[in-house]
mmCIF file of C-alpha atoms and ligand atoms in Angstrom:
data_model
loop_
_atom_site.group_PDB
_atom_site.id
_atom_site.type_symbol
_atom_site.label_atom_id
_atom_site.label_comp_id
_atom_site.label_asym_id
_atom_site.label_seq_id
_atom_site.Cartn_x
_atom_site.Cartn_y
_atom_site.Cartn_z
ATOM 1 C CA UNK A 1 13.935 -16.341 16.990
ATOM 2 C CA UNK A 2 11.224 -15.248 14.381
ATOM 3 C CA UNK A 3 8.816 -13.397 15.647
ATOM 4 C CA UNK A 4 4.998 -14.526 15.410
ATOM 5 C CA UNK A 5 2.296 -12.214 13.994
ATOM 6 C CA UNK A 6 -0.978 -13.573 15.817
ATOM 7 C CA UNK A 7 -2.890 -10.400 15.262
ATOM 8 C CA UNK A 8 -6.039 -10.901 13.992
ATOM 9 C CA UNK A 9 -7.661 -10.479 10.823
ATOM 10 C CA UNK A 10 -9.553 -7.261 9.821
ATOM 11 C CA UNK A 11 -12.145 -8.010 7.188
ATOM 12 C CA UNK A 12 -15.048 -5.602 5.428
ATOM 13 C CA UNK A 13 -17.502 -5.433 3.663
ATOM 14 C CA UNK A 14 -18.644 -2.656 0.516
ATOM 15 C CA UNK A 15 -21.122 -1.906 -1.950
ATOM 16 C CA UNK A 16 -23.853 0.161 -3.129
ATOM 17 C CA UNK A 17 -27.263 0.082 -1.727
ATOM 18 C CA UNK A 18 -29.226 -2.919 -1.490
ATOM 19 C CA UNK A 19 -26.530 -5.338 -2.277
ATOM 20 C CA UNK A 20 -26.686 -7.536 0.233
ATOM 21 C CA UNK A 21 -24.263 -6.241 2.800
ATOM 22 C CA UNK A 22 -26.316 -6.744 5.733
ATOM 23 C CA UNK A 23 -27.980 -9.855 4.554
ATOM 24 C CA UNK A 24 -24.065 -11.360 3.961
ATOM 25 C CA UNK A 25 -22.741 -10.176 7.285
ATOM 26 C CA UNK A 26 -24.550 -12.484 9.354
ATOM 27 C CA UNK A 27 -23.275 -15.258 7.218
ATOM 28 C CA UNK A 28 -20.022 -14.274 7.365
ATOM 29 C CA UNK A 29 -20.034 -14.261 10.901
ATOM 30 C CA UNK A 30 -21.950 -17.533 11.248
ATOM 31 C CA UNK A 31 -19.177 -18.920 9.163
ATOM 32 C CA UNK A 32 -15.839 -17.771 10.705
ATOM 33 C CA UNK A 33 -17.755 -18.783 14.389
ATOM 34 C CA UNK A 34 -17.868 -22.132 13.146
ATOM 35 C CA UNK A 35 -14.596 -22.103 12.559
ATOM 36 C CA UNK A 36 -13.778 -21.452 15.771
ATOM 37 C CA UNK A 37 -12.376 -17.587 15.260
ATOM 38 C CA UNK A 38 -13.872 -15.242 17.854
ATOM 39 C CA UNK A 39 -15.315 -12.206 15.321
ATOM 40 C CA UNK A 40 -16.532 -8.880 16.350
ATOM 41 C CA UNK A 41 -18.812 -7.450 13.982
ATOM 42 C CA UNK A 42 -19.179 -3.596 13.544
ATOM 43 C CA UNK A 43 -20.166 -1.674 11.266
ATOM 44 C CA UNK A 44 -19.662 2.416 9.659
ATOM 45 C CA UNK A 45 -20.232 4.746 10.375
ATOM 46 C CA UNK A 46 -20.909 3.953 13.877
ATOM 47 C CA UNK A 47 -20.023 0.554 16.325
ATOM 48 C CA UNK A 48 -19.604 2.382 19.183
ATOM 49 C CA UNK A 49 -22.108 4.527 21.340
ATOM 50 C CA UNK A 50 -20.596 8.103 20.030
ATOM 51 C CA UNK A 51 -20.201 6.775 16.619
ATOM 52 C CA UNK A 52 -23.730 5.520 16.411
ATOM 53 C CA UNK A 53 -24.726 9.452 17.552
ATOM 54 C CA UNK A 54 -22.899 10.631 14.504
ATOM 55 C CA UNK A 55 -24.705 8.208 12.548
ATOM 56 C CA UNK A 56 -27.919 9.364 13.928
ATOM 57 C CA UNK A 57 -26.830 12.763 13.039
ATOM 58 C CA UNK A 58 -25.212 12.063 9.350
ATOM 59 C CA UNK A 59 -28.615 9.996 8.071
ATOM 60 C CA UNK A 60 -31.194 12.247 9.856
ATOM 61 C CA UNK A 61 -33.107 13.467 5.986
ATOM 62 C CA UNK A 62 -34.217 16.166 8.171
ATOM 63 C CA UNK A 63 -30.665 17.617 8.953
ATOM 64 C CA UNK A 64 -28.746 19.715 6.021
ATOM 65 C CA UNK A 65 -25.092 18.994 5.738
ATOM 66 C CA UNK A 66 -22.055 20.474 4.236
ATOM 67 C CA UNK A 67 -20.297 17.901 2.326
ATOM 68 C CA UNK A 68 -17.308 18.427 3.986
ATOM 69 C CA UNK A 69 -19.144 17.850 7.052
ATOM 70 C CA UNK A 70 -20.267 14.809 6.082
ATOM 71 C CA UNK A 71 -16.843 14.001 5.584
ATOM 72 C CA UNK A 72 -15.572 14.847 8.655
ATOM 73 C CA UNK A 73 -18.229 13.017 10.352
ATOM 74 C CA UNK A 74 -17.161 9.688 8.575
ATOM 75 C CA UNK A 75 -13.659 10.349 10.088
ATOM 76 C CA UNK A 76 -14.618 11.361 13.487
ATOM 77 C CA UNK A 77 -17.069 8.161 14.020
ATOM 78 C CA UNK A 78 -13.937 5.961 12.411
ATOM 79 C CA UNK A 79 -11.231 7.017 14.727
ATOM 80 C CA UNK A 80 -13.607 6.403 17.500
ATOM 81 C CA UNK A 81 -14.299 3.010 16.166
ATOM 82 C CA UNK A 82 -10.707 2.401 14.986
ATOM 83 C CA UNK A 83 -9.095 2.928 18.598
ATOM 84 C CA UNK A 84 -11.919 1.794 21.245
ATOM 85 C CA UNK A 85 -12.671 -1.308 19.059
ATOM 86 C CA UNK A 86 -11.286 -2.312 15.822
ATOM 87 C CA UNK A 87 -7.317 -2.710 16.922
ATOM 88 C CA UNK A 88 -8.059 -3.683 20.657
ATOM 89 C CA UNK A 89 -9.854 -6.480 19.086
ATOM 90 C CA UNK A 90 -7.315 -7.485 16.826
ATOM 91 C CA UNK A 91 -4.771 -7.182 19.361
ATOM 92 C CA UNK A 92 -6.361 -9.826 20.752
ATOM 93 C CA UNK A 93 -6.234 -12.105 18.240
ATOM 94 C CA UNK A 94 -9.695 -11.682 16.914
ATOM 95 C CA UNK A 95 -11.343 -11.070 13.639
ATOM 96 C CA UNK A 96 -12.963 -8.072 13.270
ATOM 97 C CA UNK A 97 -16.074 -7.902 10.526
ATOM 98 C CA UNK A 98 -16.906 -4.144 9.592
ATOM 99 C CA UNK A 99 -19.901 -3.526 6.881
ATOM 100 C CA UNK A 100 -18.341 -0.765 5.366
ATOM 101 C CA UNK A 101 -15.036 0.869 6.481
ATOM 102 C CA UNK A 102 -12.882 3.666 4.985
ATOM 103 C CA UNK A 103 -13.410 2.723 1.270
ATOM 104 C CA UNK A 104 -17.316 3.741 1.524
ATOM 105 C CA UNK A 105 -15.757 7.630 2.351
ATOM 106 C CA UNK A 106 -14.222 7.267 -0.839
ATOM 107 C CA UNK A 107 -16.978 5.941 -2.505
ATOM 108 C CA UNK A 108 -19.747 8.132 -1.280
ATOM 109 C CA UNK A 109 -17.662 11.909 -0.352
ATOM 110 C CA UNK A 110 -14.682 11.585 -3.117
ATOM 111 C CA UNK A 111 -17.094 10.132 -5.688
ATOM 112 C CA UNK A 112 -20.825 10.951 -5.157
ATOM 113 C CA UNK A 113 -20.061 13.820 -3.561
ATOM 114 C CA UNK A 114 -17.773 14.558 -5.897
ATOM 115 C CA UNK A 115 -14.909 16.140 -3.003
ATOM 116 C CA UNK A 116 -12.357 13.893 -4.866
ATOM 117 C CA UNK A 117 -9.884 11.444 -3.961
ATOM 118 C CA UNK A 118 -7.258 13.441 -2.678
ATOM 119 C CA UNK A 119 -9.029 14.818 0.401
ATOM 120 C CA UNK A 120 -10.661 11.865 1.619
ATOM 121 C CA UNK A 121 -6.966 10.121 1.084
ATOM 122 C CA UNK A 122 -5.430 12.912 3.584
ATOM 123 C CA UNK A 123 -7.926 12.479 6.412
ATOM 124 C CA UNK A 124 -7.135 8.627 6.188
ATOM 125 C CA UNK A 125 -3.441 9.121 6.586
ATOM 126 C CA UNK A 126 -4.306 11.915 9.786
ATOM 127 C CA UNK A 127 -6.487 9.465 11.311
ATOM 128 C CA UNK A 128 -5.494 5.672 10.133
ATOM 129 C CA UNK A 129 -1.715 5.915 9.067
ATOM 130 C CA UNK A 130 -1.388 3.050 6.889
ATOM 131 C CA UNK A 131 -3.726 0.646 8.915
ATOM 132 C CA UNK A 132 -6.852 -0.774 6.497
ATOM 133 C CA UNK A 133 -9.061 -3.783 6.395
ATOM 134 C CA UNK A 134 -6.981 -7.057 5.250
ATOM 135 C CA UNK A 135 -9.577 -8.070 2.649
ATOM 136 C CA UNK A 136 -12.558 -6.004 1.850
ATOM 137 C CA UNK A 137 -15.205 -8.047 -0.072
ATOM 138 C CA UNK A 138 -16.830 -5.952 -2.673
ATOM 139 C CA UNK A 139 -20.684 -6.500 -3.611
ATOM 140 C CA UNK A 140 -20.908 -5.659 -6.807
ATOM 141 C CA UNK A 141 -24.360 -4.918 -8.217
ATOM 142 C CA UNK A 142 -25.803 -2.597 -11.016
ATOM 143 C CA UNK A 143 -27.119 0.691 -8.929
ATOM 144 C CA UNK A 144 -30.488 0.286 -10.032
ATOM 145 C CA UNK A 145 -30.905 -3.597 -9.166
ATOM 146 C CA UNK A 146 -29.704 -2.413 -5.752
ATOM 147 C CA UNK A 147 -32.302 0.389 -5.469
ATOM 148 C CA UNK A 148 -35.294 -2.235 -6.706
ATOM 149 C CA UNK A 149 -34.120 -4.306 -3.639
ATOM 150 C CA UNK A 150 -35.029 -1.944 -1.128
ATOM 151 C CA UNK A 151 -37.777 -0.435 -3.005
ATOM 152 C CA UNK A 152 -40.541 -2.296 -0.258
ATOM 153 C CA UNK A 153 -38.544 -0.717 2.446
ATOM 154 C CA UNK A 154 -40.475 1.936 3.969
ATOM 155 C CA UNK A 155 -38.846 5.521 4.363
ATOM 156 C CA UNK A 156 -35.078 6.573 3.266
ATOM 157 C CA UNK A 157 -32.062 8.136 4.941
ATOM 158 C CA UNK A 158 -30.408 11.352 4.319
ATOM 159 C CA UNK A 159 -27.752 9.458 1.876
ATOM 160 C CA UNK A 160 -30.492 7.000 0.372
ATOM 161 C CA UNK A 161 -32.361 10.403 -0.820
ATOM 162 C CA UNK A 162 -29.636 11.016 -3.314
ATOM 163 C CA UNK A 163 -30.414 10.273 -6.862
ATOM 164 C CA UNK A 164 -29.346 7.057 -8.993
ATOM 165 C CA UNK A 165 -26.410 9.714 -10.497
ATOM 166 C CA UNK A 166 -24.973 9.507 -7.224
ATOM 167 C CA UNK A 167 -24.901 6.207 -6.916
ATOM 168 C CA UNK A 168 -23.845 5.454 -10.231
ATOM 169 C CA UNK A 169 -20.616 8.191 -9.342
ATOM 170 C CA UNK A 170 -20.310 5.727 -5.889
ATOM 171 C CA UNK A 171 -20.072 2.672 -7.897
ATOM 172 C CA UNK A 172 -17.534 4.125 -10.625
ATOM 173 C CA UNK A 173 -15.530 5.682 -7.408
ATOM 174 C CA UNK A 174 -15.154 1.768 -5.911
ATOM 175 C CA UNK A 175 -14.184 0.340 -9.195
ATOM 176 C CA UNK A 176 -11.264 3.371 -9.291
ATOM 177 C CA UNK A 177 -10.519 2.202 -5.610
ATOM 178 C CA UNK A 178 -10.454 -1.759 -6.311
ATOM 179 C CA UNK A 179 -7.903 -0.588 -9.938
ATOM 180 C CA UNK A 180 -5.715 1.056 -7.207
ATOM 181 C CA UNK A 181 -5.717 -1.678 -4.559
ATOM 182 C CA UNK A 182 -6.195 -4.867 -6.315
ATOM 183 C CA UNK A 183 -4.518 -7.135 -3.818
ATOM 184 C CA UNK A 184 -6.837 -6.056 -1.128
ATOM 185 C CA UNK A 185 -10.583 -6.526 -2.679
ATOM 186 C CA UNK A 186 -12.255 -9.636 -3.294
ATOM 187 C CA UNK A 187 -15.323 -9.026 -5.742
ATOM 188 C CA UNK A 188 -18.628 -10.730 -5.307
ATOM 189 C CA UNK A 189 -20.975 -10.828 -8.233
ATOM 190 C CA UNK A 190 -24.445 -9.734 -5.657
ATOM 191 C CA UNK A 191 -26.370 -10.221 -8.987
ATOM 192 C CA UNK A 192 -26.624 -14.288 -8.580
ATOM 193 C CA UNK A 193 -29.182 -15.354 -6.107
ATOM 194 C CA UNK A 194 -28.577 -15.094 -2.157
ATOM 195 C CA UNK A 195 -26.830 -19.104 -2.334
ATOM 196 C CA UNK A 196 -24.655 -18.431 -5.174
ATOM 197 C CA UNK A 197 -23.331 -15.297 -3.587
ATOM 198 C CA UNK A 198 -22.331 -17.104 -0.229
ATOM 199 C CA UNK A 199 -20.481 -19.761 -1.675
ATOM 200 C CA UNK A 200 -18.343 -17.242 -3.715
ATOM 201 C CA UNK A 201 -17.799 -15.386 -0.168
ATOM 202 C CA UNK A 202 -17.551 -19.211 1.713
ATOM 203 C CA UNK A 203 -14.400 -19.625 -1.223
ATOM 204 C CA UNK A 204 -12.967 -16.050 -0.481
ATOM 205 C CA UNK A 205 -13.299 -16.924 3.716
ATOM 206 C CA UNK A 206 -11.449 -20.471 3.317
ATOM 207 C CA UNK A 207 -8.459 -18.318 1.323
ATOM 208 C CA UNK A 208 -8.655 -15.911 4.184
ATOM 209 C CA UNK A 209 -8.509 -18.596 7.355
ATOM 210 C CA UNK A 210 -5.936 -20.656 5.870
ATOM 211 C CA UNK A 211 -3.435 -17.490 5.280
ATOM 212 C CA UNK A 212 -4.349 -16.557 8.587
ATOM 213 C CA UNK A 213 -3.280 -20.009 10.829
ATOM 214 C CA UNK A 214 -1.753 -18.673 13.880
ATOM 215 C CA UNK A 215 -4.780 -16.977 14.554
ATOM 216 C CA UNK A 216 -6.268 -17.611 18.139
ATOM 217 C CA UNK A 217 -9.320 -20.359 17.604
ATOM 218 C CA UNK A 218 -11.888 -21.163 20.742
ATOM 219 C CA UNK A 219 -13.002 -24.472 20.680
ATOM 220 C CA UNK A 220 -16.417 -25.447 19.132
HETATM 221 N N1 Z5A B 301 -21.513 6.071 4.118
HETATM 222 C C1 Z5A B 301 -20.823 7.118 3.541
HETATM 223 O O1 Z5A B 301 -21.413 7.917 2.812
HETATM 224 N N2 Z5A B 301 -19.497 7.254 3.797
HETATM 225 C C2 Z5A B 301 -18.816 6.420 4.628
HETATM 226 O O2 Z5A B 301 -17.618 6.590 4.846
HETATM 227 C C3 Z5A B 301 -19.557 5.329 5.222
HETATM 228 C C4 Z5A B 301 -20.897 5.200 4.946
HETATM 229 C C5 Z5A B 301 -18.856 4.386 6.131
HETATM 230 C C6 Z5A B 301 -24.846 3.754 5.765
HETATM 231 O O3 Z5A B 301 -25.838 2.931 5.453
HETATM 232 C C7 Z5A B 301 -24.821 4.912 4.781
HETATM 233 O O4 Z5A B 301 -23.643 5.667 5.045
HETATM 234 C C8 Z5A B 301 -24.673 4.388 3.373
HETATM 235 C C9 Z5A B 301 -23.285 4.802 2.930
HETATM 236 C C10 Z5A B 301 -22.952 5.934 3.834
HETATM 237 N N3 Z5A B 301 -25.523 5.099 2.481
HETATM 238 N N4 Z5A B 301 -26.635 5.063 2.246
HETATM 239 N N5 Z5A B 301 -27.655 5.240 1.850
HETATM 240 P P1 Z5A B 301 -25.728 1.377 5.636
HETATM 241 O O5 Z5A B 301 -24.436 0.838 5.160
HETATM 242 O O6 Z5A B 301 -26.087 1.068 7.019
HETATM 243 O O7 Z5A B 301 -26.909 0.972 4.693
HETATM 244 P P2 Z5A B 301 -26.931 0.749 3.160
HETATM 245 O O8 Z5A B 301 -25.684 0.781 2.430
HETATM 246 O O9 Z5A B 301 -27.922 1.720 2.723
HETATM 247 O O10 Z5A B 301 -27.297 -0.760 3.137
HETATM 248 P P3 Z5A B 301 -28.701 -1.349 3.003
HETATM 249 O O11 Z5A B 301 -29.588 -0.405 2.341
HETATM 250 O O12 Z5A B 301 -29.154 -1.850 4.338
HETATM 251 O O13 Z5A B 301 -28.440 -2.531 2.018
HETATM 252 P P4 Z5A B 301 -27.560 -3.839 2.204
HETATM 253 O O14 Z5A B 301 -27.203 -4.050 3.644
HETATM 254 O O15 Z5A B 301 -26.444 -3.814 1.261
HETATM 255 O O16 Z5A B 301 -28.593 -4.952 1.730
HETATM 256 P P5 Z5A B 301 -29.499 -5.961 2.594
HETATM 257 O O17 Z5A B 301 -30.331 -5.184 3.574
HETATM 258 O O18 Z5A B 301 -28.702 -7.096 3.077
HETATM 259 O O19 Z5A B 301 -30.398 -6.503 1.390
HETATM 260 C C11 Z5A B 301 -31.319 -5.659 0.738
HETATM 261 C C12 Z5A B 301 -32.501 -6.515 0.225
HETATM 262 O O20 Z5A B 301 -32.043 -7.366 -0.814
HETATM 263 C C13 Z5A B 301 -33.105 -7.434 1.300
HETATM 264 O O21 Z5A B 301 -34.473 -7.522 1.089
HETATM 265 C C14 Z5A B 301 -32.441 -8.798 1.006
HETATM 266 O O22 Z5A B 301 -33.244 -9.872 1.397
HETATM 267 C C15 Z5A B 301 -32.317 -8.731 -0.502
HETATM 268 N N6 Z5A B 301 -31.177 -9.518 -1.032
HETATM 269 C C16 Z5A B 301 -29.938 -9.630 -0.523
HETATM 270 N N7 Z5A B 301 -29.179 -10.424 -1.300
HETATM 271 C C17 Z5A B 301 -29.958 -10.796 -2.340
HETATM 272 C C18 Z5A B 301 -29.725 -11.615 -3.492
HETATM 273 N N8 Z5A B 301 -28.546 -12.190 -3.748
HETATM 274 N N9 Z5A B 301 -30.735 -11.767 -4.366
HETATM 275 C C19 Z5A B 301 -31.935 -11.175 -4.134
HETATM 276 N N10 Z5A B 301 -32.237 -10.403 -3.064
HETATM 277 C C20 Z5A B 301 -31.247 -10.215 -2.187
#
């Protein structure tokens, strides 16, 4: 007899600031629940009550960091989130949404912070093995459209201080990562306004149900 894969289906969520990620969660959720998949939605770092600590800790502006730190911190609040939450969930059966996952640490440490792919890729294999999100849709944006979005929002987090250099080295360092793993990323031009965007995610969620089937539905 064959044997059935009815794990669930890990999906996440990437870009720089202001692209929409938060704004396109919700609808991606909204979406898959009407298609009667049960979805827990997280999100990095943090999703669970140490991880969200760290995350206090890694966006305080008021505390200094050592890159590697920084780095480390990403990991530590991931393997929390990883083993209490992501995997029991899809061993289950369920979907799991993340907004952001282990793509932002090479984003934001290899490439803004400059510490390089190599290190970021050797904590992932300590702490992940091989496991990564099934699709990870990518919200592409130019940096400085992104920063214009949130330029109404009051006050700015330790990472959001950086300057648009930074960013710009966090949105060459995701365009290296989607080169490397094109199979996995789906990108999403976050340019086009809020309506156009969700149908090009609605068309990238249909792909993903349908080569998912055997996934475990609740009824509506
Ligand atoms: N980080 C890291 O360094 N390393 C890691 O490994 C991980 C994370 C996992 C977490 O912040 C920080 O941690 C983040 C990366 C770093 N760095 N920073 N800074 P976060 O992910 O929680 O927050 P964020 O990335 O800063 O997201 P954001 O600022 O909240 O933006 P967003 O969620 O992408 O956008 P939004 O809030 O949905 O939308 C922004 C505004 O644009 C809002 O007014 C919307 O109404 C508007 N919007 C959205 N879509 C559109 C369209 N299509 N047209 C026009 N306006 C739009």
């Amino acid at each position: 007899m064959t044997a059935v894969d009815t794990r669930g289906c890990f999906l996440s969520l990437e870009g720089v600031e202001g692209v929409g990620k938060t704004t396109n969660l919700k609808y991606i959720v909204e979406y898959l629940s009407e298609h009667g998949i049960t979805v827990v939605q997280t999100r990095e770092p943090g999703g669970t009550l140490s991880g969200e600590r760290i995350r206090d800790l890694l966006l305080d502006p008021t505390v200094d960091l050592l890159d590697d730190t920084e780095l480390l911190l990403m990991f530590a609040s991931r393997a929390e989130l990883v083993k209490k939450t992501i995997q029991p969930a899809l061993a289950r059966g369920d979907w799991v949404v993340s907004d952001r996952f282990t793509d932002a640490s090479f984003a934001y440490q290899g490439g803004g912070r400059q510490l390089g792919f190599q290190r970021v890729a050797a904590l992932e294999s300590w702490v992940l093995g091989t496991f990564k999100p099934d699709t990870t849709l990518f919200l592409d944006l130019p940096v400085q459209q992104g920063l214009d979005r949130l330029s109404e929002r009051p006050g700015k987090d330790r990472i959001e201080l950086e300057s648009t250099a930074f960013f710009d080295r966090v949105r060459v360092a995701y365009h290296q990562r989607i080169a490397e793993q094109p199979e996995r990323f789906r990108i999403i031009d976050a340019s086009l306004p809020l309506s156009d965007v969700q149908q090009s995610i609605k068309a990238v969620l249909d792909e993903v149900i349908r080569q998912h089937p055997l996934t475990t539905r609740h009824a509506n």
